[in-house]
Amino acid sequence: MAISFKRLLIGKPLPTEHAEHERLTKILALPIFASDALSSVAYASEEIMAALLIAGTAHFTLTPWLSLAIVVLLGIVVISYRQTVMAYPNGGGAYIVARDNLGEIPAQAAGASLLVDYILTVSVSVSAGIAAINSLLKVYGHNIDNQIVPLCVLSIIVIALINLRGVRESGAVFAFPAYSFILLMYALVGIGLYRLLVLHSLLPVHSAADYQTAKLLSEGGASGETATFGLFLILHAFASGCTALTGVEAISNGVQAFKEPASRNAAITMSWLAFLLGTIFMGVSYLAVQVNALPPDAVINPADGALGETVLSQIGIAVFGKGGLYLTLQIVTCIILILAANTSFAGFPRLCALQAQDGFLPRQLNNIGDKLVFDNGIKILAFFSILLVIIFKGSVHYLIPLYAVGVFLSFTLSQAGMVKRWLRLKTPGWQFKAANNAVGAIATCIVTIIFGVVKFSHGAWVVVFLIPALIVLFLRINAHYRSVAKQLSLQTYRPRQGWRHHVLVLAPDIHQGVIPALQYARAISEDTKAIHVSIDPNREKRVRERWTLWSRGIPLQILPSPYRSLAEPILTHIKHLREVEPRSLITLIIPEFVPEGFWAKLLHGQAGVMLHLRLRSVPGVVVISVPYHIKALVELNADEEAVAHSDNIHQRIPTRAPEGQPFITIEGSSNGMQPKEPVS
Amino acid sequence: MAISFKRLLIGKPLPTEHAEHERLTKILALPIFASDALSSVAYASEEIMAALLIAGTAHFTLTPWLSLAIVVLLGIVVISYRQTVMAYPNGGGAYIVARDNLGEIPAQAAGASLLVDYILTVSVSVSAGIAAINSLLKVYGHNIDNQIVPLCVLSIIVIALINLRGVRESGAVFAFPAYSFILLMYALVGIGLYRLLVLHSLLPVHSAADYQTAKLLSEGGASGETATFGLFLILHAFASGCTALTGVEAISNGVQAFKEPASRNAAITMSWLAFLLGTIFMGVSYLAVQVNALPPDAVINPADGALGETVLSQIGIAVFGKGGLYLTLQIVTCIILILAANTSFAGFPRLCALQAQDGFLPRQLNNIGDKLVFDNGIKILAFFSILLVIIFKGSVHYLIPLYAVGVFLSFTLSQAGMVKRWLRLKTPGWQFKAANNAVGAIATCIVTIIFGVVKFSHGAWVVVFLIPALIVLFLRINAHYRSVAKQLSLQTYRPRQGWRHHVLVLAPDIHQGVIPALQYARAISEDTKAIHVSIDPNREKRVRERWTLWSRGIPLQILPSPYRSLAEPILTHIKHLREVEPRSLITLIIPEFVPEGFWAKLLHGQAGVMLHLRLRSVPGVVVISVPYHIKALVELNADEEAVAHSDNIHQRIPTRAPEGQPFITIEGSSNGMQPKEPVS
């Protein structure tokens, strides 16, 4: 049943040979790799303003200038990353570059940072996507503030299921929404600038009075306090805006997906991406200030606790009006954000698998599921991103301080790795390339430190402590796997000589269910002993009486059990055998009922299963359950009723145990009345 | 850890030989067997009044007369039961009497009725006990109306734990509270009557005006409607009061606990009990009306939703005043009620065990726990009584309609069984005895029918449908056990001849963890084959390359797995083997890692365990896990690191499977380079 439910959700399994990759042209590759980076314009300008709002709206004019600084940083990063793309034609994510050039700990640091940021990308993107739809509905008089968290969770589950079904990232699926988004954003910026600068018809969305008194809801907004304006605040706003850069490294992971010449095509696509991202981001930041837009967490009227619309939505209304173009903008924005989350569902499991192959994450993360995807990674990503959405109530603003710290740390490590690589290889022109990457490494390193300081108390401390903790965990996991490899290595193996094999068969009763176990015991060894744990004196008596007839020549030993435990006397007996003969391997054969159907199972004690579980962890012991399948109900005629009853399977409980005679051994009749049938 | 928590709650296990019984004198036996019956005077009068109140307080004068009718019924039942006690010196509960004289279905009907009523006894008694304490606190200005359910649940859990610890019903524990209760009740009735009839100083607890306008909260009390007074209402009140008779049969279950002559002593004790119960009950009912007591569910002021005090508490105040004697009365009442619940915790598991022995309830109910008690029965009773308390909000009044139906049905069956017994045995004076029991059977049968009719719509329908459903269930369980007994019977057993034993050993890789499984396979059979499921081509290659060296002469077969499943190709292979040779038994040996510690286990796939679980239900297959214990962490020096790495246990995942070559068989070198060490 569990399997058929899985089939319904995930579909039929795919054979291994289907694992192929399409090679993409630049036009088709751009939308796949760009959605993550481009989608961040939906919230980056807004987050700069939210940071500045702490000191009041007066400093909003800094927004375009901070955006410009971020675009400059984008240029540095992309120039630096182009070199990575050229150097790693089979994909050069930060983890691989750090591993190949910097060693174990930096590689695991890059891995930890990226894993954390993949999770945050899903949470932030989905939250921003739902915020876009929420803004749209608010404009038309609806409000889904209370449904944000369930909608985010549902979206993540749907994305995870699509990925578990193994739907491949197809250029065609991404192309339409991504190019629509690019076109719409250019239309927004272009028409906006035209109306502002030429027609002078762009009206502000908030009145000057409202605008001036607006406060941030989360930091003393209602109480009217404002933070002092200064360098710290500017850096905080800059750091918040740097989330625009998340995702630009995606192309470096996927160079092998491009048509040949892959590296060149990837580098060109990366430049396109940087141009698109830079111009749209600048335009949005400029227009946001011009139309008096306010971040959704801003409050004008303290009595009204409702969230406002997103900044992009406010610009959309100011530029397009509340018509079809605005509606399209919001829907396409939501789609591109969901697609951005989707790219993490490709990246996170792939990185997990890479780290698992290297022995730094549990091996199971490298298992390929029915649909040729790393399904454990997909499930883990879905779990943690849902957890974050729930903790942070689906608010982009609350999630942002945690975001991008990891990305910038991985940028730094990746580019530092490249510098080390040039210093080592000294290929032609290495000095220029090394300098180039060094600038990138230093710039992103500075930004990472800024992040750690200015966002620390806002939530980045979680990430600052989490990444080292993850590194330690990864190294511990690796130490374990290396220990296991040593213990499994055949190079140091010396075979064990002169071991003796004891076969014990448990005879809890004498009936048809026990006979196969006795047969089995005889089949695997000539030197078998049977044991009966004496819990019920009547049953012990029955076993003893019938033993000679049914024993197949196996001697029987009765183990006393004063506390009515089945396992304890057997454990003691095995311990005793191993003390007498330390070089011995003991096989215990347990006859086990397997009744048909769930209800019938409830009607039978699970003593055999319990005993199996208890003994399986004892070294030097092999436990075998010999199953005896029985039907839940069979037709009984009157004669058979009599047979069943006379067999005395049902009988009263004893009120008192007889005087115990410990360790009775009854020799089985090796020339018993039953023919010894061959089973082997 | 689970075990040590259990030890803390339950204590150390007891050896079987401690199962002994003390034989009791009548003086010590009375409190043990009487608490259930006597405690019902705490609520029986009250429930008569609550039933009458539906038609207003005017008919309260009927209370003593209805009580008198119930006492007459008590006399009939006790006279009838005295004969059961004389006839069954080893205990003659309704189940045993019905089983021995009436047959299977009436016996199961008696069993079902008694089980249901044991559960209700716990719920009703505990609820009434907490109500006694609540009344006491109300008198002193406190109120625990909101804590009733948690307190009831807690009490049941504590009683269950005490019983699980195997604290024996000791006469001494029961004697003090039971005799205190008897004395206090006689003091209450005696002083009450003296003040009423001689001193004329007994004042009513409610004013005449309040008294006349009082309505029952639960049946339109606030709306002021009253039901029409008539025969139905009188019968309903009578039925509610009959709860006083629950527990009088307890002595018949425990005749064997009395000192010799056991039957005579038990019969005398039963008469004492009837006298005590009858007089106290009459006295309480009479005084209740004289002091204008009102049931706790009555409302005087509709605005005040609070429950009133119990009737017994109201009489206590009227007679004793609000002093120490009243305080003692309430506390002792609570204790006797809790003790009454406790007796069910002895009776219910014992009856379950009896039915389980007869094969009508799951066999596990006959398991004796660490403390020589039937712990599964105790847990089930606690579970269902807690469930009832929660559903009925710990209200005695809401529980009463369900109660006593089962008891009276079991009375009827027990006494009908006795009639049948006398007709069969025809011992001297059988005519008189049969007539005696027949009167009892007919009287209780009429009462049972009255119950079913008048309480039906108030909740008794649950019991009316539940008991037949339970009977059907018990019979189904029995049919299953008889089917099993037939299938297990050796009388029809014919040994299987000419079976062939195939041993397969799974070689997922070649390393030290696999060698013990290969050794084991060689030890148990000369005719062993190894199989490798090809999921990872690199691993397949490694296994093939190393096979000749490590095979111990076992031929290897490679099974292709296009969908990367481990289990499917093995299942297909086994199916194929069994198709070729239907009379074959297949043993599959799985090498299994057993890493130390919980965390280490998480780092290893549970593929072996999963395969084991998957295959264990396949008929004709025996699965053996050969464990290989590994430490979570071992010290590695530089050389060993090299060894571990060169052994290539960690390696990259393949991006593409090679062209499959299905069913390659590599013959192992039977004269391999490794010495074939003896393991058996």
Coordinates of N, CA and C in Angstrom, one line a residue, chain B residues 10 39 45 58 91 101 138 238 275 299-300 344 377 393 437 454 467 556 582 584 593 626 634 644:
Chain B
I10 N 8.2 0.2 37.3 CA 7.6 -1.0 37.6 C 8.4 -1.8 38.7
S39 N -18.9 0.6 47.9 CA -18.6 2.0 47.5 C -19.8 2.5 46.6
S45 N -27.9 6.3 45.5 CA -29.1 7.1 45.8 C -29.2 8.3 45.0
A58 N -40.7 16.8 43.0 CA -41.9 16.3 43.8 C -41.9 14.8 44.0
G91 N -13.8 -20.9 42.7 CA -14.1 -19.7 42.0 C -15.1 -19.9 40.9
N101 N -21.7 -24.6 31.8 CA -23.1 -25.1 31.8 C -23.9 -24.7 30.5
K138 N -15.5 22.1 47.8 CA -16.5 23.2 47.5 C -17.0 23.7 48.9
F238 N -35.2 3.3 38.9 CA -34.9 2.0 39.5 C -33.6 1.5 38.9
F275 N -26.0 -7.6 53.8 CA -26.7 -6.9 55.0 C -26.1 -5.5 55.1
V299 N -29.7 22.1 39.0 CA -29.5 23.5 39.0 C -30.6 24.3 39.7
I300 N -30.2 25.2 40.6 CA -31.2 26.0 41.3 C -31.2 27.4 40.5
S344 N -11.2 -3.8 40.1 CA -11.3 -4.1 38.6 C -10.0 -4.4 38.0
G377 N -3.4 -6.9 30.2 CA -4.8 -6.6 30.6 C -4.9 -5.3 31.4
K393 N -16.3 13.2 30.4 CA -15.9 14.4 31.2 C -15.8 14.1 32.7
N437 N -32.2 -20.5 42.0 CA -31.4 -19.8 41.0 C -32.3 -19.3 39.8
V454 N -35.1 1.3 29.2 CA -35.2 2.6 29.7 C -33.9 3.4 29.6
I467 N -21.8 -5.3 23.2 CA -21.6 -6.7 23.7 C -21.8 -7.7 22.5
L556 N 30.2 -17.0 -8.6 CA 29.5 -15.7 -8.4 C 28.6 -15.5 -9.7
P582 N 10.5 -26.6 -8.0 CA 9.5 -26.2 -7.1 C 9.8 -26.7 -5.7
S584 N 12.1 -26.7 -3.6 CA 13.4 -26.3 -3.1 C 13.3 -25.3 -2.0
F593 N 26.6 -5.0 8.1 CA 27.4 -4.1 8.9 C 26.6 -3.9 10.2
V626 N 24.4 -12.2 8.4 CA 25.7 -12.5 9.1 C 26.3 -11.1 9.5
V634 N 38.1 4.5 14.7 CA 39.3 3.9 15.1 C 40.5 4.9 14.8
A644 N 43.3 2.5 3.6 CA 41.9 2.7 3.5 C 41.5 3.3 2.2

